[in-house]
Short mmCIF file of C-alpha atoms in Angstrom, two decimals:
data_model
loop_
_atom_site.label_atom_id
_atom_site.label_comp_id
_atom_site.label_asym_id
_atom_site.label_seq_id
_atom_site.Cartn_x
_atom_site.Cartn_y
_atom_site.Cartn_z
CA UNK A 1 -42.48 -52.84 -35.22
CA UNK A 2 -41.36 -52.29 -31.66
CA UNK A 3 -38.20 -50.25 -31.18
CA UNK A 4 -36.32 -52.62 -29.03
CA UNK A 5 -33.23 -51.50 -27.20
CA UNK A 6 -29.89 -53.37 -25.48
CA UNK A 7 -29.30 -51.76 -21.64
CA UNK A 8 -25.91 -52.03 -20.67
CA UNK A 9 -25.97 -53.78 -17.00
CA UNK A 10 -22.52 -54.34 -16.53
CA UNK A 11 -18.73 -53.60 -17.93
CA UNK A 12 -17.91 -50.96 -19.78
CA UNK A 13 -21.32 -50.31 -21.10
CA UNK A 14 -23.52 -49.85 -17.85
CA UNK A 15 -26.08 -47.66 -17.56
CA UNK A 16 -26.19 -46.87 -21.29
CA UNK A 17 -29.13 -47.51 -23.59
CA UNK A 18 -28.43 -48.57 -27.07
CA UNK A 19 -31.52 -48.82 -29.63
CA UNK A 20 -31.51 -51.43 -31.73
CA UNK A 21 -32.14 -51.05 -35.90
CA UNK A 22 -32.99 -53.71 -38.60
CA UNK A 23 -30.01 -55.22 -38.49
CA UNK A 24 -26.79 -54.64 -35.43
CA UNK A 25 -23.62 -55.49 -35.58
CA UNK A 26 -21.89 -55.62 -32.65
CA UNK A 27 -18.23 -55.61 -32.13
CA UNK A 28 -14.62 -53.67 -32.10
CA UNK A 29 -14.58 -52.32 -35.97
CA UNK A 30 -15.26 -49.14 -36.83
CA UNK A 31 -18.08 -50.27 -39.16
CA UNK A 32 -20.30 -51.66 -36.36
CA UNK A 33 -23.53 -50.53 -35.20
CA UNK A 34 -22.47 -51.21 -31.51
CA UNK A 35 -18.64 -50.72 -31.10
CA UNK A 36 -17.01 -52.56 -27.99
CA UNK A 37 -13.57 -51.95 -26.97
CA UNK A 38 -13.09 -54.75 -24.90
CA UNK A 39 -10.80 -58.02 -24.52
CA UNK A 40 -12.25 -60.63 -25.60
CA UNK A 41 -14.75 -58.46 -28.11
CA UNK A 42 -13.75 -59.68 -32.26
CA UNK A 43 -14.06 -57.22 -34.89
CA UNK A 44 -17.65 -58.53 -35.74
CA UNK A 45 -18.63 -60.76 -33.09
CA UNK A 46 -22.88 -60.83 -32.63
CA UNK A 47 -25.29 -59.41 -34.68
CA UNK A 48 -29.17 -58.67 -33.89
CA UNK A 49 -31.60 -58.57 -36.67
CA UNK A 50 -35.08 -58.01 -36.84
CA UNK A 51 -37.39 -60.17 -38.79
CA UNK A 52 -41.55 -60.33 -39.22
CA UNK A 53 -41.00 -63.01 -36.79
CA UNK A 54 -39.21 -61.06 -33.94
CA UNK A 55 -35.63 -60.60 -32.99
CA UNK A 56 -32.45 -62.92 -34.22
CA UNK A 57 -29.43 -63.16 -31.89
CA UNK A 58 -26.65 -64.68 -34.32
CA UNK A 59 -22.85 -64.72 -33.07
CA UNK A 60 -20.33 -63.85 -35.80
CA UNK A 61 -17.23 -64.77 -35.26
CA UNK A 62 -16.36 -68.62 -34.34
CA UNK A 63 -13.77 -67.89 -31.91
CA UNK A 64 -16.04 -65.32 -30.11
CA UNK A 65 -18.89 -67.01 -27.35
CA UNK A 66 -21.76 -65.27 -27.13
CA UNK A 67 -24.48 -65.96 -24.01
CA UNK A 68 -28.04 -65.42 -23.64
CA UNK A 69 -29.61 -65.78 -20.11
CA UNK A 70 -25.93 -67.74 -19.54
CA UNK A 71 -26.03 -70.17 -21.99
CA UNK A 72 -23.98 -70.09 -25.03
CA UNK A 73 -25.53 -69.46 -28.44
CA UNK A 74 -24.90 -69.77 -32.11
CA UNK A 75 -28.22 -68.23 -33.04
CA UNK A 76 -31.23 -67.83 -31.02
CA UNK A 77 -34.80 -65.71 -30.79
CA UNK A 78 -34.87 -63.05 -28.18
CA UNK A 79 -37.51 -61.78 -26.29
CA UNK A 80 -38.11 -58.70 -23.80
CA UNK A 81 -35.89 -59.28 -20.56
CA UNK A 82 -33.33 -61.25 -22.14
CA UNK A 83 -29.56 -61.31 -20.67
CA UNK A 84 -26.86 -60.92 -23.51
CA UNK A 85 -23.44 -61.55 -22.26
CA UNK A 86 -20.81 -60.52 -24.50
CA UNK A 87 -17.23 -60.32 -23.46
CA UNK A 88 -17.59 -58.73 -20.18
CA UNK A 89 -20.60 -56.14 -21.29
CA UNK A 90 -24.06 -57.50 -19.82
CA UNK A 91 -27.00 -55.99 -22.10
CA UNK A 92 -30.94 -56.60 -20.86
CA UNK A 93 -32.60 -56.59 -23.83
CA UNK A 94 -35.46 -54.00 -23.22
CA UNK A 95 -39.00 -53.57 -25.69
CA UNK A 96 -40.76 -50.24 -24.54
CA UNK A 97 -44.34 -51.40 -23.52
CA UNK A 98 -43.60 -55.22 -23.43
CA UNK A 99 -43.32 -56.88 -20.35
CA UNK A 100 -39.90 -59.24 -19.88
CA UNK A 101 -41.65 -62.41 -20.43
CA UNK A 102 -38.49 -64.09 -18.51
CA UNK A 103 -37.87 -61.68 -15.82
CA UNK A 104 -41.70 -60.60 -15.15
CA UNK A 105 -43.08 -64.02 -14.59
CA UNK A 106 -46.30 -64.64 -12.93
CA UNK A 107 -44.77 -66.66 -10.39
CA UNK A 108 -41.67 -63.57 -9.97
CA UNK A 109 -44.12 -60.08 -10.42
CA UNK A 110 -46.32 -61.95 -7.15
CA UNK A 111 -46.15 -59.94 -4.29
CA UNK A 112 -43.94 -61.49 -1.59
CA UNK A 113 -45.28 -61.69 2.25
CA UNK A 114 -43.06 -59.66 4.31
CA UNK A 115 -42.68 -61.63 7.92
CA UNK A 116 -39.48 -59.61 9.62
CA UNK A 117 -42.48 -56.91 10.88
CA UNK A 118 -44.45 -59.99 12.43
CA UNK A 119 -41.01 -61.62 13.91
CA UNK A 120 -39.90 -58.33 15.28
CA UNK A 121 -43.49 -58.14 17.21
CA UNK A 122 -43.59 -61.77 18.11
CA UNK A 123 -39.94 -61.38 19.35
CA UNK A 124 -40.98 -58.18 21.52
CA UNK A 125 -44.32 -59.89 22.89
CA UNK A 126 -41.90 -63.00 24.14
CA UNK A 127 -39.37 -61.15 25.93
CA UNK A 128 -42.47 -59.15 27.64
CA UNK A 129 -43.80 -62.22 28.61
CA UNK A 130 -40.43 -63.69 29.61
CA UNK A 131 -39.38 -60.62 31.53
CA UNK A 132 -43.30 -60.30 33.49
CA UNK A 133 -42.41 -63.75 34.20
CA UNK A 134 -39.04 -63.40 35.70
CA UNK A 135 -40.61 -60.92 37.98
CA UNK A 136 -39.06 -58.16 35.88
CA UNK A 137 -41.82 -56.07 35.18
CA UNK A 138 -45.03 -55.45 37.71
CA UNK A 139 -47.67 -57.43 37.55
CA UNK A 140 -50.94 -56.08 35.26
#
């Protein structure tokens, strides 16, 4: 089994790295795996468990919302690169040696073609041109 872990990207818990065990419960009490002191967090409000077939986002409390990737969820299967959104704590849900199958997509890990170096050089070949042709500069 992977050992899977929730990285805080925003609120109170950025830039902290909580691993993840069979079974977390997130909320404010003092019994939970994950404890956030926040508005809007309920004593037990999410839980993640792991199962033979992966993870299991489950939200606890019915007053509490829960998002994943920014829609909300009663339950749900997670995957590497998920976005959990409680409250206003952000996790990325991270598996060491996975790749985010949502964030790392073909289509998004493609190299993108970088044309601001060929405008810049286009730009500086047109004013030459312009300013040989205004008389500007002396002839070749």
């Amino acid at each position: 089994m992977s050992t899977y872990r929730l990285k805080g990207a925003s609120g109170a818990v950025i830039n902290q790295s909580f691993t993840l065990g069979a079974r977390t419960v997130i909320g404010r009490a003092d019994d939970c795996d994950l404890r956030l002191q926040q508005d809007g967090v309920a004593a037990r409000h999410a839980e993640i468990s792991q199962t033979e077939d992966g993870l299991i986002l489950s939200r606890l409390d019915p007053a509490g919302e829960v998002l994943l990737n920014g829609q909300p969820v009663e339950r749900a299967s997670l995957s590497s690169g998920d976005e959990i959104r409680i409250a206003n704590c952000r996790f990325v849900l991270q598996a060491p040696g996975l790749r985010p199958q949502k964030v790392l997509t073909p289509a998004a890990a493609r190299p993108r073609r970088r044309y601001l170096p060929w405008l810049i050089v286009a730009g500086l070949l047109a004013a030459a041109a312009a300013a040989w042709y205004a008389g500007w500069l002396p002839p070749l």
